[in-house]
Short mmCIF file of C-alpha atoms and ligand atoms in Angstrom, two decimals:
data_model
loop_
_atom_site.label_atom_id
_atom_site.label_comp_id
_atom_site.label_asym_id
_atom_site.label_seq_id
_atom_site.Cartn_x
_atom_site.Cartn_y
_atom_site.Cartn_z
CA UNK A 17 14.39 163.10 -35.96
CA UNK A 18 13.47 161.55 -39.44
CA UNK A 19 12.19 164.26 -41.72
CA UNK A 20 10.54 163.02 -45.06
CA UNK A 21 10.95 165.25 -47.97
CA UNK A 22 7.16 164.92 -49.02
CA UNK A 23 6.63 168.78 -49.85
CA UNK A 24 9.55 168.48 -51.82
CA UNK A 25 9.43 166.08 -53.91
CA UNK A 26 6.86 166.91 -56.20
CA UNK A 27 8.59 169.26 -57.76
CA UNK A 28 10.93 166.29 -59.50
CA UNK A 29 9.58 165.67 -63.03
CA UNK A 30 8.70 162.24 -63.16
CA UNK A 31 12.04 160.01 -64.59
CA UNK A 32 14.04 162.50 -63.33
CA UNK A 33 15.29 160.27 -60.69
CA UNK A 34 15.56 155.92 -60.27
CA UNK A 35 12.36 155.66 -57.53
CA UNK A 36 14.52 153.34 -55.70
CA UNK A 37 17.02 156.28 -54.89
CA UNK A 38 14.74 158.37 -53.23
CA UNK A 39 13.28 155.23 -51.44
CA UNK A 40 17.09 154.49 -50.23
CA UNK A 41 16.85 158.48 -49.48
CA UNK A 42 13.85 158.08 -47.24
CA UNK A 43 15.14 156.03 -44.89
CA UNK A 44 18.85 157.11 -44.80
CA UNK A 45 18.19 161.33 -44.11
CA UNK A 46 18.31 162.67 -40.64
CA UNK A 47 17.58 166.17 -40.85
CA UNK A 48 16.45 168.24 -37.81
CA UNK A 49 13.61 170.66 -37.82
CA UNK A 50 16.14 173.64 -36.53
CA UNK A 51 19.27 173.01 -35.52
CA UNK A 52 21.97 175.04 -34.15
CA UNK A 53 24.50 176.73 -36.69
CA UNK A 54 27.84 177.22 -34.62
CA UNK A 55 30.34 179.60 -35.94
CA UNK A 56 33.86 178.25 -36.00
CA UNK A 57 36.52 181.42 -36.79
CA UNK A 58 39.15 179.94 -38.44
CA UNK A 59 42.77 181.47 -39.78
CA UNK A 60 42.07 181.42 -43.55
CA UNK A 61 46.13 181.32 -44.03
CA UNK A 62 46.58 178.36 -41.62
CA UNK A 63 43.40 176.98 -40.27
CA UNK A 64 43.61 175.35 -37.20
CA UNK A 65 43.14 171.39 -37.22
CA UNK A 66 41.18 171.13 -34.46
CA UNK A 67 37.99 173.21 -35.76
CA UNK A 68 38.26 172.06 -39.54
CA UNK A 69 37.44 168.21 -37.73
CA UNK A 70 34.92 169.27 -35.97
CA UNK A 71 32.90 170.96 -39.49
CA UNK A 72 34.74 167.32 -41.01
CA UNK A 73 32.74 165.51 -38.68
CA UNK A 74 29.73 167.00 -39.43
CA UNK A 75 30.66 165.99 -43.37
CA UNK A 76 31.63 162.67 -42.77
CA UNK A 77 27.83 162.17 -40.55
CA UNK A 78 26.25 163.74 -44.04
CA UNK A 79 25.46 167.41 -42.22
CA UNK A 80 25.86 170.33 -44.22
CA UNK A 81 28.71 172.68 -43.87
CA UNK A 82 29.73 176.63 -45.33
CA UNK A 83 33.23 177.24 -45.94
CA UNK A 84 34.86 179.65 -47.42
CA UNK A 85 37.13 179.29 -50.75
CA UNK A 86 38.67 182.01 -53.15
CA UNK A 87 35.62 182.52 -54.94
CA UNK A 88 32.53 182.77 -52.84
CA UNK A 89 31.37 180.44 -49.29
CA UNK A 90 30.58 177.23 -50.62
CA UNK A 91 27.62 175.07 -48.61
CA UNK A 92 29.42 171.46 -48.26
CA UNK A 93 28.02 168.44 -47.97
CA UNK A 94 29.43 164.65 -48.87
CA UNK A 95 29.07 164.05 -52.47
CA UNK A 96 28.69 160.63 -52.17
CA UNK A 97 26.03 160.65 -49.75
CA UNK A 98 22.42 160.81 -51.42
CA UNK A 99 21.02 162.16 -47.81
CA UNK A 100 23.37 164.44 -47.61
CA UNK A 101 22.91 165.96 -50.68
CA UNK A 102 19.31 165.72 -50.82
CA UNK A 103 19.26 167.92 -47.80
CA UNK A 104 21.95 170.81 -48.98
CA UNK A 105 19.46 171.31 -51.91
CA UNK A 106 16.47 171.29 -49.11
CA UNK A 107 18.56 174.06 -47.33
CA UNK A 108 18.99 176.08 -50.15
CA UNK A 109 15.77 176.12 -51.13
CA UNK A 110 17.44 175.04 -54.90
CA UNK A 111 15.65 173.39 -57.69
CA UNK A 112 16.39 169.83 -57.71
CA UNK A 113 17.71 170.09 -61.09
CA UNK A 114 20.27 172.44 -60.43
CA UNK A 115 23.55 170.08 -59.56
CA UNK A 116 26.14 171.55 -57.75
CA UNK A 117 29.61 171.49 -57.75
CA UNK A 118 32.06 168.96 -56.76
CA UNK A 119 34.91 170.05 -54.94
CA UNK A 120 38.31 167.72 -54.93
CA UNK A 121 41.58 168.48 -53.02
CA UNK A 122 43.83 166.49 -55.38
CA UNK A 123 43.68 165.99 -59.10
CA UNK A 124 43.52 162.31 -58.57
CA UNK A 125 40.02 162.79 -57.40
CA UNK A 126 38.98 163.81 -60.90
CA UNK A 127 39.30 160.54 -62.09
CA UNK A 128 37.08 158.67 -59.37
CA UNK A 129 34.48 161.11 -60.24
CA UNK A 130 34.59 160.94 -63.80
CA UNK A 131 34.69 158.61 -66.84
CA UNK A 132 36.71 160.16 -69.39
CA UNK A 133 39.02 162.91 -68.21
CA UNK A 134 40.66 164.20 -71.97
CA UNK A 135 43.64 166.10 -72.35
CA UNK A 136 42.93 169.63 -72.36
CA UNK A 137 41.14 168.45 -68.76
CA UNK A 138 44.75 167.58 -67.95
CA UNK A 139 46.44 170.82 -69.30
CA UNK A 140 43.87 172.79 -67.32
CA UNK A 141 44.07 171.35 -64.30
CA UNK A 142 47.98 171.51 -64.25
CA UNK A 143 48.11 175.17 -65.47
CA UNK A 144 44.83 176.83 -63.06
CA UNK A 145 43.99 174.58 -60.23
CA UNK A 146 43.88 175.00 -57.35
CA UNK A 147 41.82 177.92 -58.47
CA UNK A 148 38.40 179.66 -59.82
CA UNK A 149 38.05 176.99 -62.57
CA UNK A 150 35.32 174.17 -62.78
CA UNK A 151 35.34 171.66 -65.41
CA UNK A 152 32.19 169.85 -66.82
CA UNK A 153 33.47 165.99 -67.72
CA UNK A 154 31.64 162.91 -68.23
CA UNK A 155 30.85 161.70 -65.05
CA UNK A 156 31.06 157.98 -63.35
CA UNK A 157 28.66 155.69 -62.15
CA UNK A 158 30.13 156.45 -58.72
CA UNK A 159 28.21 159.61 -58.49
CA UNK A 160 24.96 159.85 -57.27
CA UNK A 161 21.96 160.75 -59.53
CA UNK A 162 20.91 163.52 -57.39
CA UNK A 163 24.54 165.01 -56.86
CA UNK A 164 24.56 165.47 -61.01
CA UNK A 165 20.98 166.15 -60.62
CA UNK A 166 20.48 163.46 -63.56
CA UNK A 167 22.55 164.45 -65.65
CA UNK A 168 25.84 162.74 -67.73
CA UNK A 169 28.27 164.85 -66.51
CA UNK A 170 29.67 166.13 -63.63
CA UNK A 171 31.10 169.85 -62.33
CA UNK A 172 34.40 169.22 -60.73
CA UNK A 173 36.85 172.00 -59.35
CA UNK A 174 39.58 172.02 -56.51
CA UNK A 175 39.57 175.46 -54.84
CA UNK A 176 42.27 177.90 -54.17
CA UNK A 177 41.15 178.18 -50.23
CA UNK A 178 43.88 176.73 -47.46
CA UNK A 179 40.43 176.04 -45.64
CA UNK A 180 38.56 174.13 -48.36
CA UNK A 181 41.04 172.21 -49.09
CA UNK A 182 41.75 171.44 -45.17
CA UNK A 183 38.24 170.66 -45.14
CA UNK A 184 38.23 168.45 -48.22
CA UNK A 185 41.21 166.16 -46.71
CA UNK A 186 39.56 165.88 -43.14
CA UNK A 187 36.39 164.57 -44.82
CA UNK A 188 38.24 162.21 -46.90
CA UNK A 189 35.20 162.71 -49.90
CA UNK A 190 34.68 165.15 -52.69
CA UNK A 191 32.13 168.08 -51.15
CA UNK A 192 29.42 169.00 -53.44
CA UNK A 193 29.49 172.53 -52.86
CA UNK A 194 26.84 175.16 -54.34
CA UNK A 195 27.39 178.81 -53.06
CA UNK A 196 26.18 179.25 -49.34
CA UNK A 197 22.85 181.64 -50.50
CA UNK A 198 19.42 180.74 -50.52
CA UNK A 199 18.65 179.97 -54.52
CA UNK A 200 18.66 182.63 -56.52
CA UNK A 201 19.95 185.58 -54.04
CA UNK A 202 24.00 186.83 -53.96
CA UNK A 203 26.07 184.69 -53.66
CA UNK A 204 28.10 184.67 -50.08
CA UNK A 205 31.44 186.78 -49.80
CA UNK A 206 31.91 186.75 -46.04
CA UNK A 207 30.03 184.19 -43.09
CA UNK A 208 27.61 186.69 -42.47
CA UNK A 209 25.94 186.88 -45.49
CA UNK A 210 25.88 182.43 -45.23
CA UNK A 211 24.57 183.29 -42.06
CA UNK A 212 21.70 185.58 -42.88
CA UNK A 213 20.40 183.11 -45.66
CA UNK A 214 21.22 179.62 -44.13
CA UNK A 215 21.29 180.36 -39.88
CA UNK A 216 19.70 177.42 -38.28
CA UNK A 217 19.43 175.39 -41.14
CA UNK A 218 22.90 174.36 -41.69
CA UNK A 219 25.44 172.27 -38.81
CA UNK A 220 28.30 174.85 -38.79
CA UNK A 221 30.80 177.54 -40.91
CA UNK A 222 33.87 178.08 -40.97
CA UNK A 223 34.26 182.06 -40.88
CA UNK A 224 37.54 182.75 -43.07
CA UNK A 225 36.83 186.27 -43.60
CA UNK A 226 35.93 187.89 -46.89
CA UNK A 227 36.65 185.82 -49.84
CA UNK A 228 39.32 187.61 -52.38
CA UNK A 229 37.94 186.86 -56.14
CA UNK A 230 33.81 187.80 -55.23
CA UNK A 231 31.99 185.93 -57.98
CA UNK A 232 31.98 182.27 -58.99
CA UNK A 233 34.22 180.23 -60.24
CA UNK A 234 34.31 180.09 -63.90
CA UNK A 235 32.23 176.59 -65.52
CA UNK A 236 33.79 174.96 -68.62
CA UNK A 237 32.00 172.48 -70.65
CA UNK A 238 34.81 169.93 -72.06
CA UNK A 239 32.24 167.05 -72.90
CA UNK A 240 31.58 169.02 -76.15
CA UNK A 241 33.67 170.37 -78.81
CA UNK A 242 34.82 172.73 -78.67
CA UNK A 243 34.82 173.41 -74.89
CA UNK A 244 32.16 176.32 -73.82
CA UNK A 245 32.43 178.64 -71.06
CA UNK A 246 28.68 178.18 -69.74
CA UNK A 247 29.58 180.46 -66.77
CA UNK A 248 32.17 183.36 -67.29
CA UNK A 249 33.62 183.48 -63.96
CA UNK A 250 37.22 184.21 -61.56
CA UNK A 251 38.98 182.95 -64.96
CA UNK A 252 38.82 184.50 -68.05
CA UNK A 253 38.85 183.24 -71.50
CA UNK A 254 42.13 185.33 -72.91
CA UNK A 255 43.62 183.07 -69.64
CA UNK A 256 41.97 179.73 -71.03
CA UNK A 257 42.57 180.13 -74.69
CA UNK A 258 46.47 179.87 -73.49
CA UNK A 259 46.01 176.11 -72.56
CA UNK A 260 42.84 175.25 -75.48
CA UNK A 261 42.78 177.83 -78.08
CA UNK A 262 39.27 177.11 -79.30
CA UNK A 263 37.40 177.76 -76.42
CA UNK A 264 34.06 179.78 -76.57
CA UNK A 265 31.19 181.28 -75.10
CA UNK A 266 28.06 179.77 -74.77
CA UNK A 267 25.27 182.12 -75.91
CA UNK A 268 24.13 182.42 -72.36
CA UNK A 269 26.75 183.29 -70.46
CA UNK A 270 27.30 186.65 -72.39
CA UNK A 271 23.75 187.26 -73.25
CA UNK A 272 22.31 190.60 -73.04
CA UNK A 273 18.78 189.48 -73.53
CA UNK A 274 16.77 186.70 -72.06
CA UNK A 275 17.02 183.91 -74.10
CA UNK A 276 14.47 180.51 -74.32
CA UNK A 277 14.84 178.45 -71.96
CA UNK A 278 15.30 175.32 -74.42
CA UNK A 279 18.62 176.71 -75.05
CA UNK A 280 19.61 176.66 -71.98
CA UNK A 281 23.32 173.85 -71.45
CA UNK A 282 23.95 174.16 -67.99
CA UNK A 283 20.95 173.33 -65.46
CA UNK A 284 21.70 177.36 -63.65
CA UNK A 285 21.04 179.19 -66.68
CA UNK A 286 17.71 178.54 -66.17
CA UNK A 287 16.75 180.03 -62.72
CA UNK A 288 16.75 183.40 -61.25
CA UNK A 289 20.06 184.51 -59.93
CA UNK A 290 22.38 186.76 -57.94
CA UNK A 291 19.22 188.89 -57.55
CA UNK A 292 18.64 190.53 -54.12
CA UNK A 293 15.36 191.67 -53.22
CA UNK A 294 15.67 194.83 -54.48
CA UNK A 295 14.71 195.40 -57.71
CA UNK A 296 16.83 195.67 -60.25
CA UNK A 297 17.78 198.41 -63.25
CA UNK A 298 21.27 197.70 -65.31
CA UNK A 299 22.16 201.35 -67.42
CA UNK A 300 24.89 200.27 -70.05
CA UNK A 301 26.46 202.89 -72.96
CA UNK A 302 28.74 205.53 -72.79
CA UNK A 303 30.33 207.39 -69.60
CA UNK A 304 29.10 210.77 -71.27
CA UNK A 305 25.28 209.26 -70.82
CA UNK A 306 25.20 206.61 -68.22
CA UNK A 307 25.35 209.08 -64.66
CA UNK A 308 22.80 211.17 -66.59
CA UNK A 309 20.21 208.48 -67.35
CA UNK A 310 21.05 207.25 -64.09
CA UNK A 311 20.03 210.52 -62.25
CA UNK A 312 16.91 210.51 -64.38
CA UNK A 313 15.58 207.12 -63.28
CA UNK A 314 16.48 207.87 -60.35
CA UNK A 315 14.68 210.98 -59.59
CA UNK A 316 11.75 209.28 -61.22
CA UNK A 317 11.53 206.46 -58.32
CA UNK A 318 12.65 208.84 -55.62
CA UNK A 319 8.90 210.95 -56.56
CA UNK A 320 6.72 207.08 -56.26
CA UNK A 321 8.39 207.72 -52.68
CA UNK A 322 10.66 204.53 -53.24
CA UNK A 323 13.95 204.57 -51.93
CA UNK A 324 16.35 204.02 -54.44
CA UNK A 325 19.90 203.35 -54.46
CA UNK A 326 22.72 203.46 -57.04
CA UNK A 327 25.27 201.35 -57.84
CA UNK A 328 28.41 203.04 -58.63
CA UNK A 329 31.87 203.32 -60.04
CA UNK A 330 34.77 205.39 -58.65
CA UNK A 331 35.34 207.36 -61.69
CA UNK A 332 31.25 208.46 -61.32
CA UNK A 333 30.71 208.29 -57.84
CA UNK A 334 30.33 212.13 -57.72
CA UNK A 335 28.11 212.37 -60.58
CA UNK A 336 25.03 210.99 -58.55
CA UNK A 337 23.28 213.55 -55.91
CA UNK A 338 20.64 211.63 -54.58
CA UNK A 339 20.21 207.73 -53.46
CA UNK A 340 21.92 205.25 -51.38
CA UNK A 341 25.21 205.56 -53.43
CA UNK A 342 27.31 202.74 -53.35
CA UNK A 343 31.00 202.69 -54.74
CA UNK A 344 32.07 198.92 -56.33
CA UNK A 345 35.41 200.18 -57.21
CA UNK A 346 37.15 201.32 -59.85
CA UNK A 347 36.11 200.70 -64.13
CA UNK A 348 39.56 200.33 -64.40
CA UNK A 349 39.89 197.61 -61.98
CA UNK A 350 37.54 194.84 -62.70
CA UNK A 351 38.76 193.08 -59.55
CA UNK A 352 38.11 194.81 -57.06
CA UNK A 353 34.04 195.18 -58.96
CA UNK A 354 33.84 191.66 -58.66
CA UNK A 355 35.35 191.57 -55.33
CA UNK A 356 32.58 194.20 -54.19
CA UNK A 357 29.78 193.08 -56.03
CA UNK A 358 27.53 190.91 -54.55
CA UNK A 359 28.22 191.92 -50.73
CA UNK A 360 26.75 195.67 -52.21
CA UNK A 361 23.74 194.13 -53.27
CA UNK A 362 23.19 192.82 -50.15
CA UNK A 363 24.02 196.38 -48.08
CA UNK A 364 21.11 197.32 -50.12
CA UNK A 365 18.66 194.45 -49.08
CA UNK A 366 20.05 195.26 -45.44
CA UNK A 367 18.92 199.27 -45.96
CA UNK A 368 15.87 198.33 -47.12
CA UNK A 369 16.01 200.42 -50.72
CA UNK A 370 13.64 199.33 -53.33
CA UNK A 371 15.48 199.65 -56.24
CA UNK A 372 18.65 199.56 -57.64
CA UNK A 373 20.06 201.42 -59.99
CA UNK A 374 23.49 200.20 -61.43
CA UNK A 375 25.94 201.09 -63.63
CA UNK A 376 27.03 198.69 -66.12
CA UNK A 377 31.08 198.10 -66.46
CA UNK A 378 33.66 197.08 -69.41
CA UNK A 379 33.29 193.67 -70.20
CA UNK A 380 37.05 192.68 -69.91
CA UNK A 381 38.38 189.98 -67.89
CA UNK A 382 36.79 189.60 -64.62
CA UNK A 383 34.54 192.41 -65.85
CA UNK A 384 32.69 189.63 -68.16
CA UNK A 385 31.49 187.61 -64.87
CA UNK A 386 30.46 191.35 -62.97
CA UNK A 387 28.27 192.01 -66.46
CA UNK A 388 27.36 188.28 -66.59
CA UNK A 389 25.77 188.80 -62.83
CA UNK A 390 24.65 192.64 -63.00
CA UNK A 391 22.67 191.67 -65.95
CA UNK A 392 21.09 188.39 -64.37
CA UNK A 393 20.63 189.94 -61.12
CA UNK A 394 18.44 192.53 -62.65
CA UNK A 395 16.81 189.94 -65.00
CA UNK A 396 17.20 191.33 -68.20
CA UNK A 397 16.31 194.81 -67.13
CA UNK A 398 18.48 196.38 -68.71
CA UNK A 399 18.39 200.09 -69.85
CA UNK A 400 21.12 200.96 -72.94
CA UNK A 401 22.04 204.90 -73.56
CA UNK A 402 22.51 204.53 -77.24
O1 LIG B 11 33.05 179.48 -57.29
C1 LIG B 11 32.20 178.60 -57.33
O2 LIG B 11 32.03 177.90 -58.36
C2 LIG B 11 31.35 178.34 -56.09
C3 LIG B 11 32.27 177.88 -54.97
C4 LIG B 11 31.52 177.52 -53.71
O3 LIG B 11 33.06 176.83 -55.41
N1 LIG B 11 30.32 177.38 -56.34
C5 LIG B 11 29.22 177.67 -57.08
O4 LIG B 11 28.32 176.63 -57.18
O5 LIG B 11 29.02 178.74 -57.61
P1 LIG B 11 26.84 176.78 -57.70
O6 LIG B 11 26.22 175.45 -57.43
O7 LIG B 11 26.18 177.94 -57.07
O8 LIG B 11 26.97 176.93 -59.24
C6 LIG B 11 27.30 175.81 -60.04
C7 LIG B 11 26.96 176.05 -61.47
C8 LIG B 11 25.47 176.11 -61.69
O9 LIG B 11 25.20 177.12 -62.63
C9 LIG B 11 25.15 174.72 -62.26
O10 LIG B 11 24.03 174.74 -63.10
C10 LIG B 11 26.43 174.42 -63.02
O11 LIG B 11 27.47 174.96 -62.24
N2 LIG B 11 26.63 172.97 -63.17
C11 LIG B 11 26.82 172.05 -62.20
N3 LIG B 11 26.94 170.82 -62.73
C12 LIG B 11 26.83 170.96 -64.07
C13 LIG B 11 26.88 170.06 -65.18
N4 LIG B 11 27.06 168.76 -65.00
N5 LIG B 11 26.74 170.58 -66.42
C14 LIG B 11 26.57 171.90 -66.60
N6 LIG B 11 26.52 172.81 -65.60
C15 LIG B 11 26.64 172.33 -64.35
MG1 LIG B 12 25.10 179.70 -56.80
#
């Protein structure tokens, strides 16, 4: 059945897109009102051939697609294919001017994709792909508007994931790929959680089991100089500085504060994220302080009869009495955090607390990406000790 995207559209600022796309749009998308999500368990090690065709299939006829990669379950669709595209963003529920990532299973990709790949592009991709890195190049006039959502440039990155990358190749196309959620909740670390969001509006995914990093890939910006991380994320900056010494943060990606919007480089910065629905309460300072302000708050809540839970480290676990308590892992081990993260947040949604208390962690290595998305996810709310 044809479905027009009439309720959608209106939220497109006027220019942001050629008219005669979204008339080529109109008449190209098949979407169904409901459709059938089927589950297709696949050996993340070796997946078998026969299930990633069938999800290929559904790529190649412009359906959407979850899959898992290293980072976080991905929602596929054909980057090429204006439909197809159109109607991952209709899925998601994401702003239209939110583009996603590409995803490429070779390097030679890259250069279809975009205009002017430079060197450090060519240093980084040697030294950390496959893997949790996406680069932000000039893009080609190959691309679709909507899959750059209007913009210049383009997000490429080629996943460390034996099943994204099967699923890549058996598509023959590069698979714009956001994160599996609905916009602005956790991202996806296991099928379920693409499941709960996306069930019945998406053709099929390809269950993998958990993913191993737990937040995003990280998002460099190499059409400026110098290159800026707009999204600290599985790859950290000591790692990047190796290959292109003068690479920097942008404001936003280690802000502690809200800042305007007019600032804002890459399209995401903009929107709520990572934020369950739950509220939440980020406590940052010293170990001596943190479990005690935490208690406090949380005794506070507990007497408005709200159930509250708390967000955790190992090393303070036993510090907290009272709450859904909730254990990411070690401080000292800011992968297995990250790893945790966003799967905890959802436990909490799933146990129906109110609000969350967390602890905030030492910014180092992954740790920047777990503060980057503790802080977002509780919008700013942050709470310091000192
Ligand atoms: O690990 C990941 O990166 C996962 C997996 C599935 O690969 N993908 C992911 O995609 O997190 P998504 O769409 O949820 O986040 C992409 C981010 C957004 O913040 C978006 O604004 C930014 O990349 N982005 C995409 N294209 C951009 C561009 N041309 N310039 C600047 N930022 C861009
Ligand atoms: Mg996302």
């Amino acid at each position: 059945m044809a479905k027009s995207f009439s309720a959608f559209i209106p939220s497109l600022n006027a220019g942001d897109f050629p008219p005669t796309e979204l008339k080529v749009t109109w008449t190209i998308l098949v979407v169904e009102e409901t459709m059938e999500t089927i589950v297709l368990k696949v050996n993340p090690q070796r997946p078998e051939l026969d299930k990633i065709r069938i999800a290929a299939e559904y790529v190649k006829k412009g359906g959407l697609v979850a899959f898992p990669t290293e980072t976080v379950y991905g929602l596929g669709a054909d980057a090429l294919n204006t439909g197809a595209v159109l109607s991952l963003f209709r899925a998601k529920e994401r702003p239209l001017d939110n583009p996603p990532i590409v995803h490429v299973s070779k390097t030679e990709d890259v250069y279809e994709l975009a205009s002017q790949v430079p060197p450090e592009a060519e240093r980084l991709m040697a030294r950390f792909w496959p893997g949790p890195l996406t680069l932000v190049l000039k893009r080609s006039s190959k691309v679709p508007t909507v899959t750059v959502a209007g913009l210049d440039t383009i997000a490429v990155r080629m996943p460390r994931h034996h099943v994204a990358l099967a699923l890549i190749r058996e598509s023959s196309c590069p698979i714009a790929a956001p994160s599996a959620n609905i916009a602005g909740k956790p991202s996806p670390t296991c099928a379920k959680h693409v499941l709960d969001d996306l069930n019945g509006r998406i053709h099929a995914v390809l269950d993998g089991g958990p993913t191993h990093i737990g937040v995003e890939s990280t998002v460099l910006d190499l059409s400026v100089d110098p290159p800026q991380i707009l999204r600290p994320g599985g790859t950290s900056i000591e790692q990047l500085r190796k290959e292109v010494d003068n690479v920097i943060f942008h404001p936003f990606a280690i802000a502690e504060k809200e800042l305007p919007v007019e600032k804002a480089k890459s399209p995401g910065m903009k929107h709520r994220h990572y934020a369950p629905n739950a509220k939440v309460i980020l406590v940052e300072g010293s170990l001596l302080d943190v479990p005690a302000k935490i208690n406090q708050l949380a005794e506070t809540y507990l007497q408005q009869d709200m159930k509250v839970g708390i967000l955790a480290t190992t090393e303070t676990a036993s510090a907290y009495k009272r709450g859904t308590i909730k254990v990411m892992g070690s401080r000292f081990n800011p992968a297995d955090l990250a790893r945790n993260l966003f799967a905890l947040l959802r436990e909490f949604d799933d146990e129906k607390v109110d609000i969350v208390v967390a602890e905030g962690v030492p910014a180092e290595d992954l740790g920047v990406a777990v503060m980057n998305r503790l802080r977002r996810a509780a919008a700013y709310n942050i709470i310091k000790t000192e």
